[in-house]
Coordinates of C-alpha atoms in Angstrom, one line a residue:
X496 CA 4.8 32.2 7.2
X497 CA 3.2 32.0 3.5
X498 CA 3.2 28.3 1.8
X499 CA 1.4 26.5 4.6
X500 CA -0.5 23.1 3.1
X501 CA -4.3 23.7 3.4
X502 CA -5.4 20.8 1.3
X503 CA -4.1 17.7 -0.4
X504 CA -5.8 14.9 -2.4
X505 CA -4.0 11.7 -2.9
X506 CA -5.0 8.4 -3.9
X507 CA -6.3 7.6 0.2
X508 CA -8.7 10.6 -0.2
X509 CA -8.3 14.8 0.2
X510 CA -7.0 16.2 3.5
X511 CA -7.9 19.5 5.1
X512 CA -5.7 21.2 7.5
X513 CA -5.9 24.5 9.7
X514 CA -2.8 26.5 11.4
X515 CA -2.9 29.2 13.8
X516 CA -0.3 31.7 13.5
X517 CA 2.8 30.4 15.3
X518 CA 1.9 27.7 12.4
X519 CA 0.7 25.2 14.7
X520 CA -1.4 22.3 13.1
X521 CA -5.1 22.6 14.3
X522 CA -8.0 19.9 14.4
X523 CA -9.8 20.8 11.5
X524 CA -12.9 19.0 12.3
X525 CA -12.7 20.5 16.4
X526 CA -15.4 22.7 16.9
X527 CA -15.5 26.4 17.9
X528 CA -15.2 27.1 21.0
X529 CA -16.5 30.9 22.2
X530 CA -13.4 32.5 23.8
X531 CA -14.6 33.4 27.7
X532 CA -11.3 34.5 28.6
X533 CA -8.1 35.9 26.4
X534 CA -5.2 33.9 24.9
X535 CA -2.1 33.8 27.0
X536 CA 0.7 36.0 25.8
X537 CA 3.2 33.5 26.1
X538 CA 2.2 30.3 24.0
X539 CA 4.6 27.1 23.7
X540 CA 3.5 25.4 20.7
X541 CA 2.7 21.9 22.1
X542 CA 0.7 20.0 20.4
X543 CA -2.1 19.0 23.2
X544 CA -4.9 17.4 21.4
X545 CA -5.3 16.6 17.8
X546 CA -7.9 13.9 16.0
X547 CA -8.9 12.2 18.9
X548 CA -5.4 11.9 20.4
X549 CA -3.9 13.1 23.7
X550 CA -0.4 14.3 24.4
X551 CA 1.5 15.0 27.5
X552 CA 5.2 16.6 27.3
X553 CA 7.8 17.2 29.9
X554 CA 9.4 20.2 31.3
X555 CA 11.7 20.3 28.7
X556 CA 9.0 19.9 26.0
X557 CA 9.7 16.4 25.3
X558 CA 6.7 14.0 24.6
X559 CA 6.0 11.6 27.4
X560 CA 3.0 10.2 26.5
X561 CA 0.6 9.6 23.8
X562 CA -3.2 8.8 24.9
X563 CA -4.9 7.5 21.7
X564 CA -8.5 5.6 21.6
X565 CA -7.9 4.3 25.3
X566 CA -4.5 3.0 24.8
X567 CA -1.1 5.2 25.9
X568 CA 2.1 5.1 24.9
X569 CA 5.0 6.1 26.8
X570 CA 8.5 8.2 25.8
X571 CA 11.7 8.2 28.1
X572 CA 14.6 10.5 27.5
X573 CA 18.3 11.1 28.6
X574 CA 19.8 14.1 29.9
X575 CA 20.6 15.3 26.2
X576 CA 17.0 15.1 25.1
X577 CA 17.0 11.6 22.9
X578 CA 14.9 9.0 22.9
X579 CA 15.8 5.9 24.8
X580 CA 12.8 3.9 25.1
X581 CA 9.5 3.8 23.9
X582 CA 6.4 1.4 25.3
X583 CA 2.9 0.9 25.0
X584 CA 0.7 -2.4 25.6
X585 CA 2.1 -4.3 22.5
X586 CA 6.1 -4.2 22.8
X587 CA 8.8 -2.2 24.2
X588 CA 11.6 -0.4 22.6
X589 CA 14.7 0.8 23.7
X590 CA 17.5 3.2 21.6
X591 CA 21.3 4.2 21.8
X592 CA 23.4 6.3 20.3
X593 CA 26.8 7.5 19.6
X594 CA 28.9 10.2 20.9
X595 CA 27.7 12.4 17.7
X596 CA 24.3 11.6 18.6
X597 CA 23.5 9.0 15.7
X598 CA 21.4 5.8 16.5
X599 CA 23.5 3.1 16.6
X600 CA 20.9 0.7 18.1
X601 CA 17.8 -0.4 18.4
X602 CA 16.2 -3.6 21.0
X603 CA 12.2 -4.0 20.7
X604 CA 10.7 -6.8 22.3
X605 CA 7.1 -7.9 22.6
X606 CA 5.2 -8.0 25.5
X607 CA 4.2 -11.5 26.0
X608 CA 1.2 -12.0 28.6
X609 CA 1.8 -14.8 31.1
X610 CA -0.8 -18.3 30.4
X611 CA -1.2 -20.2 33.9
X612 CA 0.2 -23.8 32.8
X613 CA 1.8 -23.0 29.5
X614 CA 5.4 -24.7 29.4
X615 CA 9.0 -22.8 28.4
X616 CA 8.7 -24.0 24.6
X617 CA 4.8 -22.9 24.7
X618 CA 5.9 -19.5 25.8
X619 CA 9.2 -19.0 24.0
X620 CA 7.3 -19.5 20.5
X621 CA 4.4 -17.3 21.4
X622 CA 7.5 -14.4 22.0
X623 CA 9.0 -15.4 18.6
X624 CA 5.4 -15.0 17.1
X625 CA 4.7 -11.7 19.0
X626 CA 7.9 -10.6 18.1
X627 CA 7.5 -11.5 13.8
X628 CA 4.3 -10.3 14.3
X629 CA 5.6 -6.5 15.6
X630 CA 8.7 -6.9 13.8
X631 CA 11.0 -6.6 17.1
X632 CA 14.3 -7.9 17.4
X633 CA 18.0 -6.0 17.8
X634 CA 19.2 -3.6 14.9
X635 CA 22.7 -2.5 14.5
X636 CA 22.9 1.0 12.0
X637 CA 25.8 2.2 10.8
X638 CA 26.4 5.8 9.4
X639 CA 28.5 7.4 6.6
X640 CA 28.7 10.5 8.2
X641 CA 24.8 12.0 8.3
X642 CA 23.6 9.3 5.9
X643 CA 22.3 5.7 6.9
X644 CA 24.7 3.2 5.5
X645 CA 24.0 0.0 6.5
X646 CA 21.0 -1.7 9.0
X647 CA 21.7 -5.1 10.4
X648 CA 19.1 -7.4 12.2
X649 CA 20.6 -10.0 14.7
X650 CA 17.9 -13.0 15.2
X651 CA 18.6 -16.7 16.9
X652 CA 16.2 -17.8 14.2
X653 CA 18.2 -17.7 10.4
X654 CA 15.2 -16.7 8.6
X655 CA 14.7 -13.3 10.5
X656 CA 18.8 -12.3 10.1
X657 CA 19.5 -9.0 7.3
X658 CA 21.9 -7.2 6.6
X659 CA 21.1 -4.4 3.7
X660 CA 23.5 -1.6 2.9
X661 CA 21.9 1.7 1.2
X662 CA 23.2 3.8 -1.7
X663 CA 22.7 7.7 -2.2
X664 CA 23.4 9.9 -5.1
X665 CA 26.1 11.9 -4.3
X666 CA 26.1 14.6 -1.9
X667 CA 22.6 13.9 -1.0
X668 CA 20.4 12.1 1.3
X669 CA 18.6 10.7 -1.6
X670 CA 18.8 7.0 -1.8
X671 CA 19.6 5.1 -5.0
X672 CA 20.0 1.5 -4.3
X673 CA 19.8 -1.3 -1.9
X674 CA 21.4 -4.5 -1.2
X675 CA 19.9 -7.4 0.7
X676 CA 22.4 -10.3 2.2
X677 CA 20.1 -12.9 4.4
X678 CA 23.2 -12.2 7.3
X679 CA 23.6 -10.6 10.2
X680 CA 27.2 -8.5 10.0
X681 CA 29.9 -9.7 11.9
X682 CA 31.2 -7.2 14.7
X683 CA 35.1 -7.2 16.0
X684 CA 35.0 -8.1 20.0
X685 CA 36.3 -5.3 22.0
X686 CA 39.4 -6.2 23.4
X687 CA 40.7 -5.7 26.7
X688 CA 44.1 -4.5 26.5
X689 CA 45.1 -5.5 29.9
X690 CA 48.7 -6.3 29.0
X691 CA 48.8 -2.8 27.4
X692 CA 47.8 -1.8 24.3
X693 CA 49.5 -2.6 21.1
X694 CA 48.0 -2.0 17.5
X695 CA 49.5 -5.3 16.2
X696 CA 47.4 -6.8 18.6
X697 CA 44.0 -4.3 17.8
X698 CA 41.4 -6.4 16.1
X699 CA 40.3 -3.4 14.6
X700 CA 43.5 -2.3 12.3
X701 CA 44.5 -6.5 11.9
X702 CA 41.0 -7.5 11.0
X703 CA 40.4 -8.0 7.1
X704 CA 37.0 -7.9 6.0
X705 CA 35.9 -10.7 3.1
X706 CA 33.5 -9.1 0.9
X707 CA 30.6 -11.2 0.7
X708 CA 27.7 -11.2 -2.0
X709 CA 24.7 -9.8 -1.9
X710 CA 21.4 -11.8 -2.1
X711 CA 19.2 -9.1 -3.9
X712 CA 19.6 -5.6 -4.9
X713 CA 17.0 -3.1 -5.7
X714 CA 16.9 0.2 -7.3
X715 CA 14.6 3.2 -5.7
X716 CA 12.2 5.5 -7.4
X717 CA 11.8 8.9 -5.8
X718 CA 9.5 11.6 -5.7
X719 CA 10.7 15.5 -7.4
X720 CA 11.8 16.0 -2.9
X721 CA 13.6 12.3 -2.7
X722 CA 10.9 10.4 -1.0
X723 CA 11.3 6.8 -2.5
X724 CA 7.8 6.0 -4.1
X725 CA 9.0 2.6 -5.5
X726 CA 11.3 -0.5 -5.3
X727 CA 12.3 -2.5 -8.5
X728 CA 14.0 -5.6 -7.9
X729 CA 17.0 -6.9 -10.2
X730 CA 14.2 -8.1 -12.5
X731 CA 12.8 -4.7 -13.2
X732 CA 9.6 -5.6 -11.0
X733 CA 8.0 -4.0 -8.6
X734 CA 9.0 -4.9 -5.2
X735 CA 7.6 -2.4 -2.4
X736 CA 5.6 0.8 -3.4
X737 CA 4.0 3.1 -1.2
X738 CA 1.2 5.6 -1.1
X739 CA 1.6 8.6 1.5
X740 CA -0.7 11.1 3.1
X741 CA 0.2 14.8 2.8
X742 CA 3.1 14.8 5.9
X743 CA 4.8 11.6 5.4
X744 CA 2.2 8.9 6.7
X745 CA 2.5 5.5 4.1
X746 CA 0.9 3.0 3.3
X747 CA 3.3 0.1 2.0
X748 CA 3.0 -2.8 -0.5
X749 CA 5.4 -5.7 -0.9
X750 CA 5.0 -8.7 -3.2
X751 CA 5.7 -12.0 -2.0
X752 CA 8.8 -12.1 -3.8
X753 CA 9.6 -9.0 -1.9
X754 CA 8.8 -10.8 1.4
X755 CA 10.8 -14.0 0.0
X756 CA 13.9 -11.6 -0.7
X757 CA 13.9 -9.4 2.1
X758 CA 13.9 -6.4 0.2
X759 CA 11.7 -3.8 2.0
X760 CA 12.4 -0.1 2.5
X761 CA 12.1 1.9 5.9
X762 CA 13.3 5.3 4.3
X763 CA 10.5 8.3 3.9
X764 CA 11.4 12.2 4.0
X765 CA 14.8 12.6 3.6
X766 CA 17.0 11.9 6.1
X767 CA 14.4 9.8 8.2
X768 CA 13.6 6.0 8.8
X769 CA 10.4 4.4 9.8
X770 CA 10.3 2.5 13.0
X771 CA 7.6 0.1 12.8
X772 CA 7.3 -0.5 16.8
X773 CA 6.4 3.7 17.3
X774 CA 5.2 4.7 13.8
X775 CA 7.8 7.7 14.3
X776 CA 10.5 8.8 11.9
X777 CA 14.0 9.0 13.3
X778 CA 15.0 12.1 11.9
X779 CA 19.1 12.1 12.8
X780 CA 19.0 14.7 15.6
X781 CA 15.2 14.0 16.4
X782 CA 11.7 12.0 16.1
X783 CA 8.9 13.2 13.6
X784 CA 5.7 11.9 13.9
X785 CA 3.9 11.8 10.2
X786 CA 0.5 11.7 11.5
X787 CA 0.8 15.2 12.6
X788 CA 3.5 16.7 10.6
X789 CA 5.5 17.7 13.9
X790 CA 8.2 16.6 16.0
X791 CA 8.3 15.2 19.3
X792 CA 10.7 17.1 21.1
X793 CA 11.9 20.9 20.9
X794 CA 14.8 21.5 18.3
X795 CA 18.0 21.2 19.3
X796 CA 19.1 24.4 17.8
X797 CA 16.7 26.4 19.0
X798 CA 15.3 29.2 17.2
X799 CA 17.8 29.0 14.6
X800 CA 15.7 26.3 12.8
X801 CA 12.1 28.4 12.9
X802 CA 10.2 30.5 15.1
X803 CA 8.5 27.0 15.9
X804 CA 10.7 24.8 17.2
X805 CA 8.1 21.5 16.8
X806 CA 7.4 22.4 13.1
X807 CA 8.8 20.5 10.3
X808 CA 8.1 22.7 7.0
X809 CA 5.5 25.4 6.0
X810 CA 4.5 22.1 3.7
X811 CA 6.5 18.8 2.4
X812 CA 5.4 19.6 -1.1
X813 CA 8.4 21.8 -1.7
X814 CA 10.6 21.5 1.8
X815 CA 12.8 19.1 2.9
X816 CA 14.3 18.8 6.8
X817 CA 17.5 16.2 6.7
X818 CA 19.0 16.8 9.7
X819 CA 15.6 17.4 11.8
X820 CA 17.3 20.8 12.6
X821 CA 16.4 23.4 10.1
X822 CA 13.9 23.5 6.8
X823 CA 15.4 24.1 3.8
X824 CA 12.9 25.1 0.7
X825 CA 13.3 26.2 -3.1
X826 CA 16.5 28.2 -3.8
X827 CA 16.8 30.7 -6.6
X828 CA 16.0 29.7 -10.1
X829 CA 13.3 27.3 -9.7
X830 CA 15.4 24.3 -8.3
X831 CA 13.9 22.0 -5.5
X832 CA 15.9 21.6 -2.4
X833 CA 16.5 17.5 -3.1
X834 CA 20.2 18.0 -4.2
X835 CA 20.8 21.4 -2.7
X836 CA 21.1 20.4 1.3
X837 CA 24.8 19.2 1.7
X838 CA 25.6 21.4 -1.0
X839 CA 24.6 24.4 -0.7
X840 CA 21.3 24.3 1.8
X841 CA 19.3 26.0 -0.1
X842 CA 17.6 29.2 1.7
X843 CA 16.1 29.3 5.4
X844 CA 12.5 29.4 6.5
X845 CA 11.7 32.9 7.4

């Protein structure tokens, strides 16, 4: 496969990276070993060792654990190959999902060490602190079919509730705008129906929503792909910027008035979200890790999305990967493949 990122230079430094042919990121800096015996014929394009990190999959090529600098990380998985929990020696997180296989949920909580003589109020404050301090808590997402609508955070303290609704251009995954309310959304209690069901008594079809307003708004800046480079705030100010490394790794600011308003933005490649408690991107049917330019787990499509069912583009210069399915690159006449994947798709990897 031509196209294949070999360099990059950014504002953090330049970047070197290596391939063999199933286009399989290498170590650049590894050294050369002399070959004492030949290469297997069959290879399965796990990613063992890379920069001074260690991984260990599953039978079914799923990542269960990530060794780096002495500390590990660990990845469970259902019977339908998604990520349910993640934990390492700082917090623990745990996922769900619809029936279409969207994240619906998310519950991180930090690990709070036991102190010999420390009191209940001594210990529930050093969780809340852990917990600020990791950003844990329990997120509600909602979905507008493939596209992240809304995130909610549920929090006993007041300060630590949100509720921010995102905006695309049309037909796209590329975001335009966000909203900020200092809530958490309400949800409809599931009732029982135990005297039958009856839809003048379903919460759901008698409940009338109250539209609320918004605390802040903020309007995104994106990259020639979609990646969101900046956040204004009403005011026309800056409010969050990031710098990124060649396969989606950033490097965030937010001003205090950012921090004041809530306003912060988890959105990178299109169609993924940054969770702060893994450093992963959920990528809708899967988990990309930036720091490697790879997935964690095998696609779900198979080969239909690449010979290399952990890659995520020959480079994310000119590629995009929505879904976390299948690549989608430049399509005839020179356009970029930002507003061409709901549309049209633009062409396949080959």
């Amino acid at each position: 496969m031509s196209g294949r990122l070999l360099s990059a230079t950014t504002l953090k430094g330049e970047e070197t990276f290596a391939f063999d042919p199933a286009s399989n990121l290498l170590d650049p800096k590894a050294p050369r070993r002399p070959i004492h015996h030949p290469p297997p014929k069959l290879l399965d394009n796990l990613l063992r060792d890379y920069v001074g990190q260690h991984y260990t999959y599953d039978a079914r090529g799923n990542l269960l654990e990530r060794l780096d600098k002495g500390k590990k990380a660990r990845f469970t998985w259902d019977l339908y190959d998604r990520l349910t929990r993640y934990e390492d020696d700082r917090l623990t997180a745990d996922f769900a999902y619809d029936a279409l296989g969207r994240r619906v949920a998310k519950y991180s909580k930090a690990h709070c060490p036991p102190s010999p003589g420390a009191g209940p109020a001594w210990i529930e404050q050093q969780q809340r602190t852990l917990n600020a301090q990791y950003d844990c808590g329990q997120n509600i997402y909602g979905w507008d079919g493939d596209t992240l609508a809304y995130e909610t955070r549920y929090s006993d303290n007041p300060g630590e509730r949100r509720l921010i609704h995102y905006f695309y251009e049309p037909g796209s995954f590329i975001p335009v705008a966000q909203t900020v309310e200092n809530r958490s959304l309400s949800l409809v209690r599931e009732p029982s129906h135990e005297n039958g069901y009856h839809i003048d008594r379903d919460p759901l079809w008698q409940h009338q929503p109250v539209a609320k307003p918004f605390n802040a708004i903020a309007w995104y800046q994106c990259d020639h792909l979609g990646t969101p480079m900046e956040l204004t705030d009403q005011r026309g100010e800056i409010a969050w910027s990031a710098t990124y490394q060649a396969w989606g790794l950033a490097k965030e600011k937010r001003t205090d008035s950012a921090i004041r308003e809530n306003i912060r933005n988890p959105l990178r490649f299109q169609g993924q979200y940054f969770d702060t408690e893994t450093g992963l991107h959920y990528n809708r049917y899967r988990y990309y890790d930036p720091q490697v330019g790879r997935f964690i787990s095998k696609d779900p499509i198979g080969f239909a999305g690449g010979l290399n069912v952990y890659a995520y583009a020959p480079n994310p210069v000119g590629w995009v990967d929505p879904f976390g399915l299948a690549k989608r690159g430049p399509v005839p006449g020179g356009q970029g493949p930002h507003n061409e994947v709901i549309a049209q798709w633009g062409r396949e990897a080959t």
